[in-house]
mmCIF file of C-alpha atoms in Angstrom:
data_model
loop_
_atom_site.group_PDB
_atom_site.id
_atom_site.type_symbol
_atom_site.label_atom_id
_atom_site.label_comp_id
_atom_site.label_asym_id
_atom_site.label_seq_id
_atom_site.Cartn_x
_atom_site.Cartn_y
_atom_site.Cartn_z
ATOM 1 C CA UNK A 1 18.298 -12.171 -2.992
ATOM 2 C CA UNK A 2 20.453 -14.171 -5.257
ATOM 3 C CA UNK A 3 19.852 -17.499 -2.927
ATOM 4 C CA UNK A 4 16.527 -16.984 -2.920
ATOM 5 C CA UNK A 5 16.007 -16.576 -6.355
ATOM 6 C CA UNK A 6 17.493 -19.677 -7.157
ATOM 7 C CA UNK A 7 15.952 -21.850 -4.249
ATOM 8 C CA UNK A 8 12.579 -20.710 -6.126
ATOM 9 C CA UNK A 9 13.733 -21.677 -9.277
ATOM 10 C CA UNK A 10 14.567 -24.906 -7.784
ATOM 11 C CA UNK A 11 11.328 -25.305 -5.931
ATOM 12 C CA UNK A 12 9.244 -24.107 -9.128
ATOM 13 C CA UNK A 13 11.147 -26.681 -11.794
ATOM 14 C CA UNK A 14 10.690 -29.290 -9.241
ATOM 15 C CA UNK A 15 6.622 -29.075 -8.268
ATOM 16 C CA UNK A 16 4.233 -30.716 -10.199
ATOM 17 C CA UNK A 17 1.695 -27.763 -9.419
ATOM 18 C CA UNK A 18 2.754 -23.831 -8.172
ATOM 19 C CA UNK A 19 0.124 -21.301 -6.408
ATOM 20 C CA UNK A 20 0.480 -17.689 -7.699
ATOM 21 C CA UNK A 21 -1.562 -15.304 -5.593
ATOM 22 C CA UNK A 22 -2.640 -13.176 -9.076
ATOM 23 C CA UNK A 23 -2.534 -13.806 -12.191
ATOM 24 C CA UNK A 24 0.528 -11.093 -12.654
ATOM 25 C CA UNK A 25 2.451 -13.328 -10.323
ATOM 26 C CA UNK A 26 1.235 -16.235 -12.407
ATOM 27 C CA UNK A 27 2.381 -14.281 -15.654
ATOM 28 C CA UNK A 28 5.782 -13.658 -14.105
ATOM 29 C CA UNK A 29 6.529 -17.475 -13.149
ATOM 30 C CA UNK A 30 5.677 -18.624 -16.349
ATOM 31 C CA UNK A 31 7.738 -15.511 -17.918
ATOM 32 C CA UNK A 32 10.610 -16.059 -15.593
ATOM 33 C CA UNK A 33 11.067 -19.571 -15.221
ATOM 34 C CA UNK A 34 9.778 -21.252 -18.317
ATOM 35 C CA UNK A 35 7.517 -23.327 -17.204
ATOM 36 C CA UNK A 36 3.978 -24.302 -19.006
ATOM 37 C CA UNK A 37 1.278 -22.160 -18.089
ATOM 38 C CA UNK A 38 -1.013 -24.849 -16.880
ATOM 39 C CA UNK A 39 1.283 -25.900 -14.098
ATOM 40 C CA UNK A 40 -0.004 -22.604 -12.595
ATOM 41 C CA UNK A 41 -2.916 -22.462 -10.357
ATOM 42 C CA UNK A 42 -3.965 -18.716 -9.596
ATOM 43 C CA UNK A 43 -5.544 -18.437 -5.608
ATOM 44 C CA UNK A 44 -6.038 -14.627 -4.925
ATOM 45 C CA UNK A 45 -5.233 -14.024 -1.555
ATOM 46 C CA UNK A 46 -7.978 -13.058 0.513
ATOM 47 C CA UNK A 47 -8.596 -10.208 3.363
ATOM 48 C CA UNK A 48 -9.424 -10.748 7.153
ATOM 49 C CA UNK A 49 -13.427 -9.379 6.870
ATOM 50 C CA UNK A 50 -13.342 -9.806 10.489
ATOM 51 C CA UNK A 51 -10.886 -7.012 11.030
ATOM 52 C CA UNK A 52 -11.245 -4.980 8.207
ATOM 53 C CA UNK A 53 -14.621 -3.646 7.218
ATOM 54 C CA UNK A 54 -16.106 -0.503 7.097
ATOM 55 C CA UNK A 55 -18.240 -1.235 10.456
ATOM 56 C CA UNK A 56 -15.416 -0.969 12.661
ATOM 57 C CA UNK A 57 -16.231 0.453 16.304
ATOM 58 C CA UNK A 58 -16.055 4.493 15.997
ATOM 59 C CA UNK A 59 -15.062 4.456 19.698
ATOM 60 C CA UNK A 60 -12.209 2.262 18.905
ATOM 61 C CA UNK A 61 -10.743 3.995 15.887
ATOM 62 C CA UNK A 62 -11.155 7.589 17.713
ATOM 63 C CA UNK A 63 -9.285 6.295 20.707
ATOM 64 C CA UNK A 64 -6.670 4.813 17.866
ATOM 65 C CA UNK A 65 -6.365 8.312 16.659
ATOM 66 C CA UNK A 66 -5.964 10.294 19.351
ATOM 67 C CA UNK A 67 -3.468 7.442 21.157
ATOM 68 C CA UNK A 68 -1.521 8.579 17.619
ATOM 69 C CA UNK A 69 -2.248 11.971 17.354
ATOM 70 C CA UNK A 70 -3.658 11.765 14.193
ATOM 71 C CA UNK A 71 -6.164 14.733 13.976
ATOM 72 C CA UNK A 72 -6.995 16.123 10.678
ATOM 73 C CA UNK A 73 -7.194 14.379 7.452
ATOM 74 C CA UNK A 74 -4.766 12.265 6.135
ATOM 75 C CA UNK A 75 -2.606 9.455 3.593
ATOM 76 C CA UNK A 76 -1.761 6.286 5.112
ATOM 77 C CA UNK A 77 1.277 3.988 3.495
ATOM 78 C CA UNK A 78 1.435 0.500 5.151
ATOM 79 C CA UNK A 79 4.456 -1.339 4.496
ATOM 80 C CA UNK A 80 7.793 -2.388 5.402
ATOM 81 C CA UNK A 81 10.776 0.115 4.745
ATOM 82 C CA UNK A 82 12.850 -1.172 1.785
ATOM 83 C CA UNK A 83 13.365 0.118 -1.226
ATOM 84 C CA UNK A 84 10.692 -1.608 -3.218
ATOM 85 C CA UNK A 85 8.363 0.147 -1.567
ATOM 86 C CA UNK A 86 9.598 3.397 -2.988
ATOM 87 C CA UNK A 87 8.688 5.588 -0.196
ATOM 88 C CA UNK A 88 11.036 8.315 -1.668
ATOM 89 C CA UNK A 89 8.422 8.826 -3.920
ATOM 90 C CA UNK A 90 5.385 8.907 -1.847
ATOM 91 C CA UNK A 91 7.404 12.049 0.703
ATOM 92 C CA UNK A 92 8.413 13.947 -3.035
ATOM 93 C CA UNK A 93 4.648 13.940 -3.830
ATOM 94 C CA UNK A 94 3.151 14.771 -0.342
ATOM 95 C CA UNK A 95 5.647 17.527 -0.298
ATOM 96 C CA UNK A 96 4.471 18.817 -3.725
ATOM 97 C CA UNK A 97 0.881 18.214 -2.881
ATOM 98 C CA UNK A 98 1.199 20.665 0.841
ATOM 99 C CA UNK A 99 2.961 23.037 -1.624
ATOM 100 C CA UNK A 100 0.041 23.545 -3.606
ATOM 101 C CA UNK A 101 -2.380 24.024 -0.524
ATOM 102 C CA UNK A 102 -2.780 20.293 0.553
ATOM 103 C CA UNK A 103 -4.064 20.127 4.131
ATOM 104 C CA UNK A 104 -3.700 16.539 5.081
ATOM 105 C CA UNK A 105 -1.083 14.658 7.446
ATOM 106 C CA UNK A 106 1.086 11.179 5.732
ATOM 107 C CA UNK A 107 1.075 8.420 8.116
ATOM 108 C CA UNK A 108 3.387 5.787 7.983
ATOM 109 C CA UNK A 109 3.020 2.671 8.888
ATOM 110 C CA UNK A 110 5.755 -0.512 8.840
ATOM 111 C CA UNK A 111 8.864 -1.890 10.416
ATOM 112 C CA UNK A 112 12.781 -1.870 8.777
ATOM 113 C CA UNK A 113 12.774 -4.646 6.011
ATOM 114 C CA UNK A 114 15.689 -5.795 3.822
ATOM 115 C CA UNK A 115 18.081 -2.745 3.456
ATOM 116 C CA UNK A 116 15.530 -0.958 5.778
ATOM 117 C CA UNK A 117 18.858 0.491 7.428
ATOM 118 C CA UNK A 118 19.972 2.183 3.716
ATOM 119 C CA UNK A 119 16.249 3.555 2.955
ATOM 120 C CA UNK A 120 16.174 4.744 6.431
ATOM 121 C CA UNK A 121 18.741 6.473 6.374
ATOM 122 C CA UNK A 122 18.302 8.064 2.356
ATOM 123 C CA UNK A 123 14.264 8.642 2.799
ATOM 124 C CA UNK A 124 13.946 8.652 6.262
ATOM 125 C CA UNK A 125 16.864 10.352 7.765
ATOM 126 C CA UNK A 126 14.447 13.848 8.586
ATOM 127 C CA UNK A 127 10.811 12.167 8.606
ATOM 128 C CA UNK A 128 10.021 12.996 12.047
ATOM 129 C CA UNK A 129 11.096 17.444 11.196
ATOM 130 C CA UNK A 130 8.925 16.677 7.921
ATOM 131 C CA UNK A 131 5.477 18.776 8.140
ATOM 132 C CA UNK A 132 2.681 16.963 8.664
ATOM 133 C CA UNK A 133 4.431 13.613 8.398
ATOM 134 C CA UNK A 134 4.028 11.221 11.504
ATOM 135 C CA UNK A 135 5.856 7.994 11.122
ATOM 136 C CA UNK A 136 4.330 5.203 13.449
ATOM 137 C CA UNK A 137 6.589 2.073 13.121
ATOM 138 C CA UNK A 138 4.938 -1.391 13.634
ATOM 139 C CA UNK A 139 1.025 -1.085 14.969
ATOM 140 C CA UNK A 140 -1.429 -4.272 15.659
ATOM 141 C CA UNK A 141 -3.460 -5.295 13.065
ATOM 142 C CA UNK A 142 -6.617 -3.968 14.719
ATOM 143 C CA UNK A 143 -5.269 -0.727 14.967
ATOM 144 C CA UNK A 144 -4.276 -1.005 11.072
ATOM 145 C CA UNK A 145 -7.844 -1.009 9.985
ATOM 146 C CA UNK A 146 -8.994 1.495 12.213
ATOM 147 C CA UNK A 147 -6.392 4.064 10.621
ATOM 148 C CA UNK A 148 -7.418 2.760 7.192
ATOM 149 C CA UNK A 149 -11.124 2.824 7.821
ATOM 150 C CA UNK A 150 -10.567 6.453 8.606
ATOM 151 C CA UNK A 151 -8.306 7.488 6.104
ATOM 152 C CA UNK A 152 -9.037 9.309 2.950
ATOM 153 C CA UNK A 153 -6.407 7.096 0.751
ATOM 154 C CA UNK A 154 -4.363 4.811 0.827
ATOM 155 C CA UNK A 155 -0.796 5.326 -0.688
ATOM 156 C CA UNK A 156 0.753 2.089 -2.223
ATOM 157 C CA UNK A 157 3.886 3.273 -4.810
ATOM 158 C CA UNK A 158 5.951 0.249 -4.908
ATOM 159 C CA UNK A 159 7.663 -0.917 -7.794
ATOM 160 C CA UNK A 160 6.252 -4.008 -7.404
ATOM 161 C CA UNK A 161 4.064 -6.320 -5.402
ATOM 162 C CA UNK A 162 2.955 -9.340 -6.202
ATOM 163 C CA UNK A 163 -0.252 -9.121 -5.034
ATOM 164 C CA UNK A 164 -0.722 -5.701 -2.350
ATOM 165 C CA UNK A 165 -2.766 -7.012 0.332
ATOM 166 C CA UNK A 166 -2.996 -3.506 2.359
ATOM 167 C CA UNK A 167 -4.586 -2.316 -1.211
ATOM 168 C CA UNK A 168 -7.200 -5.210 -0.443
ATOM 169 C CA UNK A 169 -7.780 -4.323 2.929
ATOM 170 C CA UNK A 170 -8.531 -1.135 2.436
ATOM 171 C CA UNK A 171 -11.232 -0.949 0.521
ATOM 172 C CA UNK A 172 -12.713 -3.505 2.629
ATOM 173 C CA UNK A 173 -12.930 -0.481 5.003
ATOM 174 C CA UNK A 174 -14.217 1.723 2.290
ATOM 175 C CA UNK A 175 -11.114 3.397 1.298
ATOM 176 C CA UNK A 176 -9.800 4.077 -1.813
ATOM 177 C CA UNK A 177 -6.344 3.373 -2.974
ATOM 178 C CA UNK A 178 -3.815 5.685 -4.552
ATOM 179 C CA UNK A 179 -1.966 2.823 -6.541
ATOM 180 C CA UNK A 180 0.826 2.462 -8.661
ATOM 181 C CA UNK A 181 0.893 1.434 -12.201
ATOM 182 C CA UNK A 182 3.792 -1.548 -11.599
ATOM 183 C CA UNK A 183 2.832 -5.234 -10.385
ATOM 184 C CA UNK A 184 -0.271 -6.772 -9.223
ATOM 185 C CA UNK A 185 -1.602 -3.377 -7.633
ATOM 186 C CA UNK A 186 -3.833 -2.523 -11.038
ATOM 187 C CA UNK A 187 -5.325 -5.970 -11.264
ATOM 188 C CA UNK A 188 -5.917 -5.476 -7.300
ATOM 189 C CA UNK A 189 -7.457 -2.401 -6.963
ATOM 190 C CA UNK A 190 -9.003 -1.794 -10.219
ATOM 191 C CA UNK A 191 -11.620 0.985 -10.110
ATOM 192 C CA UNK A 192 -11.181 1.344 -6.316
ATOM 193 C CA UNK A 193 -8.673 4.083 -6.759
ATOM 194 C CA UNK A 194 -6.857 6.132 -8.434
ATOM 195 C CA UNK A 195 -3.414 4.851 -10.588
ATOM 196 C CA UNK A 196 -0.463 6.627 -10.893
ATOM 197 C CA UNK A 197 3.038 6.445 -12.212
ATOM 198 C CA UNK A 198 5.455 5.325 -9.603
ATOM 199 C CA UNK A 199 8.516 7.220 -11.141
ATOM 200 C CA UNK A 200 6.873 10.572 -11.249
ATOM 201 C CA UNK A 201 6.180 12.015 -7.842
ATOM 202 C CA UNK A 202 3.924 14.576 -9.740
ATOM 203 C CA UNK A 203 1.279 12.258 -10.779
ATOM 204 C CA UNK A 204 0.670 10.939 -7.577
ATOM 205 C CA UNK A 205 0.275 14.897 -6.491
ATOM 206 C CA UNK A 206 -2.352 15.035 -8.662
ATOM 207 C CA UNK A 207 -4.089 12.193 -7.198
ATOM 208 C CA UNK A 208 -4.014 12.985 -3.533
ATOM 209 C CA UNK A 209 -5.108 16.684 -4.869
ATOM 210 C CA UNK A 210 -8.417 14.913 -6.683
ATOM 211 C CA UNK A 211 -9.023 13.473 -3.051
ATOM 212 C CA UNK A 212 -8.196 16.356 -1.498
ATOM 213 C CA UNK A 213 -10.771 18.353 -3.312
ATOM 214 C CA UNK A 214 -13.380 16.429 -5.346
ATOM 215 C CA UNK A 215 -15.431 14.965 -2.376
ATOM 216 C CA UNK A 216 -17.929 13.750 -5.251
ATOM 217 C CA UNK A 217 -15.144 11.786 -6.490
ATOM 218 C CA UNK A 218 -14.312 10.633 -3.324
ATOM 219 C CA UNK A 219 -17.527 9.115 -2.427
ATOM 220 C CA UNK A 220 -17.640 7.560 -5.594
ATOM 221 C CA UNK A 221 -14.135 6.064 -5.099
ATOM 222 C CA UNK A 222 -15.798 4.671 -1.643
ATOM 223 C CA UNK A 223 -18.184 3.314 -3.398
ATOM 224 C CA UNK A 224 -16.370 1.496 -5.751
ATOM 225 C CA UNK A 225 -13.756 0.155 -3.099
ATOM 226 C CA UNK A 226 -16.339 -1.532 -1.523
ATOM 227 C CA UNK A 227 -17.601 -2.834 -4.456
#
């Protein structure tokens, strides 16, 4: 991490113009690394309409269920396991959320990333003999949108992400994202979902219990996702 935060210093102090793919990431280079804000060009990153959109083939995401087992309603998380992604968080609040009466299943979707080993091992260690949690590993894209075109939420609780493309993607399929307060995620999603405070597992309870049980909200979140 150290080497490659200074070969980006390096890189940034010597380009004439730098890309940021929001403009938190733009506020954070100019924050970081001192240089003048006009140097920095924001480009938003951009989703793959041809792959996700909320006209994906039923046929094909049934089939992508039932290859999964996936058969009741449920969370999806897409990401790699490291600790950024503070997954920790997202089991505490699923856990709460079944507690209370919750009836969906978590899916989790992503390979091992940097210490992926450690948060494996300190998250992950019982996932499989968790109820109602199915962890999937790496899937094809295709077979990413059809889970997130059938989802009820998506879970993002990182701590930070510079932009959050999976929050992007899903709402292209017309799914609403449960979203963290840190990062780019807020700028990302904006009223496509429903923020929460990464640090307290309760909040995001409460969130997957508002899609849980207010389908008028739900639609509405749809709706907006789209949008």
């Amino acid at each position: 991490i150290e080497y490659l935060d200074w070969c980006t210093a390096a890189n940034v102090h010597a380009s004439s113009r730098i890309i940021a793919v929001s403009e938190t990431t733009a506020r954070d280079i100019v924050r970081i690394y001192g240089v003048p804000a006009e140097q920095v060009c924001v480009l938003l990153n951009a989703h793959d309409a041809d792959i996700f959109n909320p006209d994906i083939d039923a046929q094909t995401v049934q089939r992508t269920l039932v290859q999964h087992k996936i058969n009741q309603p449920f969370f999806l998380h897409v990401g790699t396991i490291q600790p950024r992604k503070n997954i920790s968080t997202i089991l505490r609040a699923f856990d709460a959320f079944l507690a209370a009466g919750g009836r969906h299943q978590l899916v989790l979707v992503g390979s091992q990333g940097w210490s992926g080993e450690k948060q494996a091992e300190s998250d992950l260690s019982n996932v499989t003999s968790m109820k109602n949690v199915h962890p999937l590993g790496s899937l094809e894209t295709e077979q990413i949108a059809c889970l997130m075109t059938s989802a009820d939420a998506l879970v993002m609780a990182g701590f930070y992400e510079g932009f959050g493309l999976p929050a992007l993607e899903s709402m292209a399929c017309g799914t609403p994202v449960l979203a963290a307060k840190a990062g780019a995620l807020p700028e990302v999603v904006g009223n496509g979902g429903i923020l929460f405070d990464p640090t307290d597992p309760d909040t995001l309870a409460a969130a997957m219990n508002v899609i849980d049980s207010d389908s008028s909200r739900k639609s509405l979140l749809r709706q907006r996702a789209l949008a």
